[in-house]
XYZ file of C-alpha atoms in Angstrom:
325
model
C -10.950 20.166 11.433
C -7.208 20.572 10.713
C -4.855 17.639 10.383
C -2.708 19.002 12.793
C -4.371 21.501 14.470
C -4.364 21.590 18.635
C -5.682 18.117 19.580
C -8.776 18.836 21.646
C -10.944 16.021 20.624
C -10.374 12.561 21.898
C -12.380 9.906 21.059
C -12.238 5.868 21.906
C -14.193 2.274 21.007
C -14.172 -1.029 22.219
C -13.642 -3.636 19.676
C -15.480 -7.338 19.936
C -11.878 -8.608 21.691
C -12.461 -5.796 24.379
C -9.358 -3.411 23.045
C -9.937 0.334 23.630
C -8.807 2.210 20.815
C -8.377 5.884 21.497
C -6.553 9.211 20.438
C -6.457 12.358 19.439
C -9.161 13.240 16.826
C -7.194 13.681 12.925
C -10.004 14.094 10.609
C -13.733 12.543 10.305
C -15.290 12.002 7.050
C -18.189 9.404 5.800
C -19.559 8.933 9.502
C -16.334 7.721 10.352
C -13.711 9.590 12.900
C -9.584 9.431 12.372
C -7.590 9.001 15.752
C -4.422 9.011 16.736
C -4.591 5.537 18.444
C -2.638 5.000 21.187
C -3.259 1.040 21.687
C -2.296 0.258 17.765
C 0.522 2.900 17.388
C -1.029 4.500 13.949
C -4.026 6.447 12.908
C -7.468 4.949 11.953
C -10.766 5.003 11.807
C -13.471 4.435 14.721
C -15.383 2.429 14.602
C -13.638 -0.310 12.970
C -16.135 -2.397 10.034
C -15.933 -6.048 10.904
C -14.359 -8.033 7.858
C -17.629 -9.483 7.080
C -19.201 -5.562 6.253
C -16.267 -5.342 4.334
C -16.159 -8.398 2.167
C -18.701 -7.523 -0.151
C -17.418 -4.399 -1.171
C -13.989 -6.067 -2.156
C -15.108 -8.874 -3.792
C -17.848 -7.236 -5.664
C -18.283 -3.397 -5.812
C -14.378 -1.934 -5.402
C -13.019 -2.313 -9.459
C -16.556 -1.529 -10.386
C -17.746 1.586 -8.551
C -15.052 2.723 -6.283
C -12.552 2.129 -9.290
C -14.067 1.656 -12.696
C -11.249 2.128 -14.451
C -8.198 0.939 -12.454
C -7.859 -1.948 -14.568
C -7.752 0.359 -17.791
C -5.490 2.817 -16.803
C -2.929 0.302 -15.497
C -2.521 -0.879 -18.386
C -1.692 2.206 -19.900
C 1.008 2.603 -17.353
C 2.695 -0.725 -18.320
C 5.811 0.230 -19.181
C 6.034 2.853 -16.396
C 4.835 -0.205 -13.835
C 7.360 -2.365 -15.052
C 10.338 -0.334 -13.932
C 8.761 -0.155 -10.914
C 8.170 -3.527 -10.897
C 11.713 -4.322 -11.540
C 13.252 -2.103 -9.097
C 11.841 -4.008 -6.237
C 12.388 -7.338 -8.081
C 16.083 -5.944 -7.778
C 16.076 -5.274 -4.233
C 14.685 -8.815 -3.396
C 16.781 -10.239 -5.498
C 19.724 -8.685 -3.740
C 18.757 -9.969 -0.438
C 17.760 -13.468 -1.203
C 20.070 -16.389 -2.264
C 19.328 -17.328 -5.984
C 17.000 -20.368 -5.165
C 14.485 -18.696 -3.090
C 12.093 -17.081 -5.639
C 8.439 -18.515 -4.757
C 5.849 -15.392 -4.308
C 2.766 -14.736 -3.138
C 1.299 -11.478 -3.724
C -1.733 -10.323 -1.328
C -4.304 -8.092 -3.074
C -2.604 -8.796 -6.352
C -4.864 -6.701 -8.356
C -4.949 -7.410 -12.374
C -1.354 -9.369 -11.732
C 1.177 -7.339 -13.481
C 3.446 -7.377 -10.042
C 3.026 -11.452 -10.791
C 3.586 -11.393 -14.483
C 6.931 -9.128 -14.269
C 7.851 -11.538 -11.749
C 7.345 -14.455 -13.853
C 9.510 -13.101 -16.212
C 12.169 -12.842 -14.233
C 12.144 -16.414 -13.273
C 10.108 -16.339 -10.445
C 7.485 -18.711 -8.886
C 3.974 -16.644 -7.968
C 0.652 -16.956 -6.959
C -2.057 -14.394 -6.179
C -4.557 -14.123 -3.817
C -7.156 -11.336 -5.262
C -10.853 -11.171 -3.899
C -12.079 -8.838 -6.471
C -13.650 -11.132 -9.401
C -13.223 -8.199 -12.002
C -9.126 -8.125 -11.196
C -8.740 -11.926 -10.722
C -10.174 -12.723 -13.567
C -8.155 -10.514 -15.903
C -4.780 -11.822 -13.695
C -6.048 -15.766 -14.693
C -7.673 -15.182 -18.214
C -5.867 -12.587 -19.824
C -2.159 -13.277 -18.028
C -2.767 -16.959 -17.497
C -1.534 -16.649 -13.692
C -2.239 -18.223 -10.795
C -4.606 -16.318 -8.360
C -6.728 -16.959 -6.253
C -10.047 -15.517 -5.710
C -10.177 -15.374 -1.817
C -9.613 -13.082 1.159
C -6.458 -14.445 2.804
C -7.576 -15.963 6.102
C -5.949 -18.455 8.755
C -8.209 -21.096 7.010
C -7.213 -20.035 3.372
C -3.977 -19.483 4.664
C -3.200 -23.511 5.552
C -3.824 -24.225 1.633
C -0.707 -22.131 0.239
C 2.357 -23.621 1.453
C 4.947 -21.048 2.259
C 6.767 -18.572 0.442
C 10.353 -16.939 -0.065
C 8.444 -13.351 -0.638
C 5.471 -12.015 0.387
C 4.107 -8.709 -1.497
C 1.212 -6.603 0.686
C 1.133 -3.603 -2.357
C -2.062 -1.286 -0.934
C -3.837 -4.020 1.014
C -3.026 -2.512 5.095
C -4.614 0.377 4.681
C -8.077 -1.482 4.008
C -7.952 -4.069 6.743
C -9.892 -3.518 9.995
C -6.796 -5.601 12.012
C -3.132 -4.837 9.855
C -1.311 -6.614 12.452
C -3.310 -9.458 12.580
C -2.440 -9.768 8.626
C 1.720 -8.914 9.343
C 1.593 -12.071 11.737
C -0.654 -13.782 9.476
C 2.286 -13.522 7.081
C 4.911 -14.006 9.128
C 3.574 -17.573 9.540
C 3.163 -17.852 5.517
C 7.509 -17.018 4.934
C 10.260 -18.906 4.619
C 13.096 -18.667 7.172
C 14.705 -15.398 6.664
C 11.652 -14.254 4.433
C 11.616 -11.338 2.532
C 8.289 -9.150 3.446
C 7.477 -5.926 1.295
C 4.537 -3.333 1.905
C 3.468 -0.436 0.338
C 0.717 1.875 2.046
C 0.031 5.360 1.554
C 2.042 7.930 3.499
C -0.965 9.438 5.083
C -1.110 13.525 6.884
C 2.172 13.770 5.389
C 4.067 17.373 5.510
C 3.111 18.312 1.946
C -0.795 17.147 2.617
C -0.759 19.148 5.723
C 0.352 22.362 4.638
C -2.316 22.592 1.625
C -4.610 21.099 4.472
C -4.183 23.882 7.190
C -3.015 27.003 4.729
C -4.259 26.770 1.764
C -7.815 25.079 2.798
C -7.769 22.044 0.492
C -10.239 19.197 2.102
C -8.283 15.854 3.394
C -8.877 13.742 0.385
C -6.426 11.120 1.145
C -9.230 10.368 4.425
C -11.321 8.068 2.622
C -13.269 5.631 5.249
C -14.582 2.784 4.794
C -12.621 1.990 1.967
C -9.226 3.282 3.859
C -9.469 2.338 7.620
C -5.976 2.810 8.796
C -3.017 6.432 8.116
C 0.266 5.287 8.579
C 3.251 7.620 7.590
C 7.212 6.885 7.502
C 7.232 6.527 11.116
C 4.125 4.140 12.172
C 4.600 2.154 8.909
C 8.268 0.963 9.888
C 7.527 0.442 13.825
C 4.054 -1.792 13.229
C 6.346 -4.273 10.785
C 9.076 -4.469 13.394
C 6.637 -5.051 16.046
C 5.329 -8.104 13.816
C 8.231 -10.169 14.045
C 10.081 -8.365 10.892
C 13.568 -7.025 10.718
C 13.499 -3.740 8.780
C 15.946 -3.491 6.061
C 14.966 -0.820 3.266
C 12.369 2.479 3.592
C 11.589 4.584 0.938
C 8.371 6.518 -0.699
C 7.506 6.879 -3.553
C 7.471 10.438 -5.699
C 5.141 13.258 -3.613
C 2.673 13.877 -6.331
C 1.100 15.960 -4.010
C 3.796 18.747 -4.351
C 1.995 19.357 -7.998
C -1.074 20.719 -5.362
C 1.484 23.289 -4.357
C 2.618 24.612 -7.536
C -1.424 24.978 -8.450
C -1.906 22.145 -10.649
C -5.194 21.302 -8.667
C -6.088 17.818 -9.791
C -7.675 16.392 -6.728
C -11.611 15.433 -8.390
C -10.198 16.742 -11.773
C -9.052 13.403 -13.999
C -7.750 15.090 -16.554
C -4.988 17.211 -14.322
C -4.332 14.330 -12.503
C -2.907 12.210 -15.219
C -1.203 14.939 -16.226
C 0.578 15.155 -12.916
C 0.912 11.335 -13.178
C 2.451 11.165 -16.668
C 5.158 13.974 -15.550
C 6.034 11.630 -12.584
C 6.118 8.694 -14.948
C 8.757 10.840 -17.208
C 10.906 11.575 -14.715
C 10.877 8.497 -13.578
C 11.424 6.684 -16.566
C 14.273 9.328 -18.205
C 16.259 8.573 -14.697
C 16.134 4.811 -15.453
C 16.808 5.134 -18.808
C 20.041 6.890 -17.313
C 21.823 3.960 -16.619
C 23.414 2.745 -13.480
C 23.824 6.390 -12.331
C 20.183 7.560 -13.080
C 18.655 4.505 -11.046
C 21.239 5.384 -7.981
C 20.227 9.050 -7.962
C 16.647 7.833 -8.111
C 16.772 5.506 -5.213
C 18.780 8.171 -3.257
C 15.906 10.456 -4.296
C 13.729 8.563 -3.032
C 15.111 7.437 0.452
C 15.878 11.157 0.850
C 12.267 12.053 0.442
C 11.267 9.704 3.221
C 13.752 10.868 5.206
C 11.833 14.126 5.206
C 8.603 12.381 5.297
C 7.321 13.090 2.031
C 6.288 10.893 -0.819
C 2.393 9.628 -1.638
C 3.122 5.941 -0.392
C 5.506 4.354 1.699
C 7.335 1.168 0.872
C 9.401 -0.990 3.286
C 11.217 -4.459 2.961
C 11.846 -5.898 5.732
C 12.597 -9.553 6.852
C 11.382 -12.442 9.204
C 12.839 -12.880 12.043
C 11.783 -15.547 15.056
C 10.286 -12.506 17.410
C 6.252 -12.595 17.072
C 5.456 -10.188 19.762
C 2.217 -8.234 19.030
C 1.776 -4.440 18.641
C 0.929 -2.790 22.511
């Protein structure tokens, strides 16, 4: 089926709290169907895995099947990652007053987010449920993460936070904005919240989708139960009791599709793709106080079109908890 072809199919589910989800059919894949749901205000999957069928693959099978060598090839991208790093180190920096610097990062992966942090001055903690990536984050970079899933219950042990990073963790959880408030409960006063998911049935992804016949490989249930875009992402953290302050994406690797550099299931092309992003990238930094401008207007412009592989907001807390209709 088309990503955006004319929306015959409907589908809808009753979850265990007795909320119908239901939409307009996107995509199915793995067993699983993609809907435009009206009751969460983004795209997901039906039915919904409860967080128990989804535990185990986290904690145990997601850096060693799903991902074998994330760990590895992060690594490699250090230097790359720690521009990136420090560009939304920047931006938080900017908005908070010098003595708020205590971080938690949710879904911290390996920790280099933390470490660059901790260079900087900062005061972080993880929460990782993978043992493969928390491990690495507390024996190799001596940080401190912990291995858990963050729940109300795991939750109450932290404390609270000036920051709180969410870097690829939505798009996995059967209940997003049951994690947003869980958050907004974990921040500081006038918190600083940042999330980065991917930008999902994008323009780019839906033109090689519908005229050029390349499959949907960004639908990739279970392991990514909820699509949001630069629209849904933005509205869901506002809805969460978060003031919105900064939306961009990130570079649209997927426009390397369009010029014929085919790399979707081919490793090889696609860090080939990746390292030309990385240059670019990197050369506009390495520009000075112009080159980083032109690269954040670059950016901010491509979400204004709605392109870019992931979308990344900051936003902060505010006193309004409302839930998403």
């Amino acid at each position: 089926m088309s990503a955006s072809s004319p929306q015959e199919l409907r589908q809808s589910w009753q979850d265990a709290q007795g909320c119908i989800h239901a939409g307009p059919v996107r995509q199915t894949a793995n067993g699983f169907t993609v809907v435009g749901c009206a009751a969460c205000g983004f795209s997901h999957t039906l039915p919904l895995p409860t967080p128990q069928e989804l535990e185990h693959i986290y904690a145990h099978e997601y850096y060693t099947q799903e991902k074998p060598l994330y760990i590895e090839r992060y690594l490699e991208d250090k230097a790359w990652w720690d521009e990136v790093y420090a560009e939304r180190y920047e931006r938080l920096e900017a908005e908070l007053p010098a003595g708020r610097r205590r971080l938690l990062d949710i879904g911290s992966g390996p920790g280099l987010f933390l470490a660059a942090g901790r260079e900087r001055g900062w005061d972080v903690m993880g929460v990782e449920p993978s043992e493969r990536a928390s491990s690495y984050s507390r024996d190799v970079l001596k940080l401190d993460v912990r291995s858990m899933f963050l729940t109300d219950e795991t939750a109450a042990t932290l404390g609270q936070f000036d920051v709180i990073n969410l870097g690829e963790v939505l798009e996995h959880l059967p209940d997003p904005a049951g994690m947003l408030r869980l958050v907004h409960g974990l921040l500081a006063p006038g918190g600083m919240l940042v999330v980065l998911v991917p930008n999902d049935f994008n323009p780019f992804q839906r033109v090689l989708n519908e005229s050029m016949g390349v499959a949907p490989w960004w639908v990739a249930p279970p392991h990514h139960l909820n699509y949001f875009d630069t629209d849904t992402l933005p509205r869901l953290v506002a809805r969460c009791g978060f003031e919105v302050r900064h939306v961009e994406t990130t570079f649209p690797i997927d426009m390397f599709l369009l010029m014929g550099h085919h790399y979707i299931g081919n490793d090889t092309l696609g860090r080939q793709a990746h390292a030309m992003r990385k240059t670019l990238e990197m050369n506009l930094r390495a520009a000075g106080a112009s080159g980083r401008a032109l690269k954040s207007q670059l950016h901010q412009a491509f979400a204004g079109l709605g392109l870019g592989r992931e979308v990344l907001a900051f936003a902060r807390k505010t006193d309004d908890t409302s839930s998403p209709a």
